[in-house]
Amino acid sequence: MSRVQLALNVDDLEQAITFYSTLFNTEPAKRKPGYANFAIEEPPLKLVLLENTGQGGTINHLGVEVETSEQVHGEIARLSQAGLFTEEQIATTCCFATQDKVWVTGPNAEKWEVYTVLADTENFGTAPEFATGDSEAVRACCGSEAEGETARDESGACCTSEAKEKAIASGAGCCS
């Protein structure tokens, strides 16, 4: 089953979890510091909540979750053949999961991904390679600078969930 993904920036993660749990009558499928996602069956929706203080109520990014890597590769071929610039990320870690994905940018600079989840991880992950440090695409997987998450270690990885939790508690930058 494929489903649309909607990733929202929220100011208060706990408040947003309470609201969306009530709205969709379900609990989050995954909860981590500054992050939660819901796998809603009806309507089929992957709702991702990213705590980005000061950005609440805005779209972080959009996506389509598919079942297999073959479907992702099929979309890479189709979108490339249609002339859309694509950025492929194979076996990348983003949003506490190892994923195969392709990114495209819509006509109004909205970021879309077609992806499949290969496995859960304890690390939040890395940002899309085509993005600069202050772009929407980086915030899609690394959070906002206001949250102290866009800093990366030497490998280019965003903050681990443990580092993020400590940083939020102390008010420091995640990877600093």
XYZ file of C-alpha atoms in Angstrom:
176
model
C 0.000 0.000 0.000
C 1.290 3.456 -0.884
C 0.315 6.475 1.180
C 0.916 10.201 1.130
C 3.292 11.637 3.714
C 2.769 15.040 5.283
C 5.642 16.307 7.458
C 4.624 19.252 9.611
C 6.717 21.604 11.699
C 5.230 21.975 15.183
C 6.083 24.310 18.049
C 5.101 21.889 20.830
C 5.497 18.208 20.013
C 3.453 16.884 22.953
C 0.548 19.220 22.198
C 0.633 18.189 18.530
C 0.757 14.475 19.420
C -2.292 14.891 21.656
C -4.203 16.744 18.936
C -3.384 14.354 16.077
C -3.925 11.273 18.260
C -7.440 12.547 18.915
C -8.076 13.688 15.339
C -7.055 10.375 13.767
C -7.983 8.161 16.759
C -4.548 6.524 16.851
C -1.256 6.765 18.714
C 2.114 7.562 17.104
C 3.883 4.656 15.412
C 7.244 6.177 16.416
C 8.224 8.747 19.067
C 11.698 10.183 19.533
C 12.939 13.473 21.006
C 11.588 16.242 18.759
C 9.979 13.736 16.378
C 6.863 11.598 16.031
C 5.122 9.853 13.177
C 1.701 8.330 12.714
C 0.911 5.490 10.292
C -2.769 6.279 9.761
C -4.801 3.562 8.078
C -7.885 5.582 7.142
C -7.280 7.770 5.273
C -3.919 6.213 4.318
C -1.464 8.846 5.572
C 2.005 8.984 7.088
C 1.896 12.063 9.332
C 5.317 13.220 10.549
C 5.679 15.836 13.280
C 9.013 17.677 13.567
C 9.479 19.998 16.523
C 10.788 23.247 15.008
C 10.028 26.053 17.441
C 8.857 29.175 15.646
C 7.935 27.228 12.489
C 4.763 25.581 13.850
C 1.952 25.132 11.362
C 4.202 25.063 8.306
C 4.947 22.201 5.956
C 8.396 20.706 6.413
C 8.202 18.436 3.360
C 5.825 16.133 1.511
C 6.217 12.588 0.352
C 4.824 9.335 -0.888
C 5.737 6.211 1.053
C 5.889 3.102 -1.126
C 6.373 -0.545 -0.209
C 9.585 -1.471 -2.044
C 12.937 -0.179 -3.249
C 11.920 -1.298 -6.731
C 9.076 1.224 -6.630
C 11.511 3.975 -5.598
C 13.841 3.060 -8.478
C 10.865 3.035 -10.849
C 9.990 6.569 -9.744
C 13.605 7.680 -10.170
C 13.508 6.472 -13.776
C 10.065 7.944 -14.477
C 10.781 11.359 -12.938
C 14.199 11.608 -14.602
C 12.732 10.675 -17.979
C 10.081 13.363 -17.466
C 12.883 15.918 -17.104
C 12.569 16.595 -13.371
C 15.790 17.051 -11.427
C 16.021 14.236 -8.912
C 18.338 13.584 -6.001
C 18.648 9.909 -5.188
C 19.440 8.670 -1.705
C 19.889 4.928 -1.454
C 20.259 3.289 1.981
C 20.286 6.724 3.623
C 19.260 7.389 7.216
C 16.602 10.025 7.777
C 13.860 10.482 10.373
C 15.071 7.545 12.503
C 14.928 5.086 9.575
C 17.145 3.690 6.823
C 15.430 4.515 3.539
C 15.744 4.423 -0.217
C 14.348 7.666 -1.626
C 14.284 10.200 -4.384
C 13.722 13.948 -3.871
C 12.172 16.378 -6.338
C 11.321 20.046 -5.946
C 7.875 21.320 -6.911
C 7.198 24.539 -8.831
C 6.866 26.543 -5.605
C 10.043 25.099 -4.013
C 8.145 22.468 -2.035
C 10.253 19.368 -1.335
C 8.734 15.986 -2.242
C 10.206 12.576 -1.563
C 9.213 9.127 -2.768
C 10.647 6.641 -0.297
C 10.539 3.230 1.313
C 11.596 2.413 4.862
C 14.158 -0.388 5.027
C 14.728 -0.444 8.819
C 14.340 1.667 11.957
C 17.431 3.372 13.428
C 18.313 5.196 16.633
C 19.872 8.146 14.753
C 17.841 10.901 13.154
C 20.020 10.769 10.045
C 21.594 12.901 7.353
C 20.227 15.691 5.239
C 19.553 15.472 1.514
C 22.882 15.941 -0.285
C 21.589 18.600 -2.692
C 20.636 20.919 0.133
C 22.561 23.783 1.646
C 22.710 24.243 5.386
C 19.833 26.695 5.595
C 17.395 25.153 3.130
C 14.038 23.486 3.662
C 15.506 20.179 2.528
C 18.064 20.165 5.336
C 15.333 20.923 7.844
C 13.433 17.979 6.386
C 15.890 15.607 8.016
C 17.937 17.718 10.409
C 15.458 20.147 11.930
C 15.892 23.891 12.138
C 18.834 26.015 13.202
C 16.614 27.456 15.924
C 16.390 23.953 17.316
C 20.167 23.544 17.127
C 19.956 20.527 14.843
C 21.467 21.638 11.554
C 24.983 21.350 12.930
C 26.608 18.151 11.727
C 29.534 16.039 12.810
C 32.545 15.253 10.595
C 30.646 12.496 8.760
C 27.878 14.906 7.781
C 25.393 13.194 10.077
C 22.763 15.175 11.891
C 22.427 14.863 15.607
C 21.765 11.521 17.231
C 18.561 11.287 19.230
C 20.602 11.218 22.455
C 22.605 14.308 21.477
C 19.440 16.096 20.424
C 17.727 15.282 23.731
C 20.716 16.615 25.709
C 20.941 19.701 23.488
C 17.251 20.508 23.895
C 17.582 20.128 27.673
C 20.670 22.361 27.826
C 19.742 24.819 25.065
C 23.017 24.045 23.224
C 23.610 23.163 19.580
C 23.105 19.475 18.902
C 26.443 18.492 17.464
C 28.555 21.216 19.042
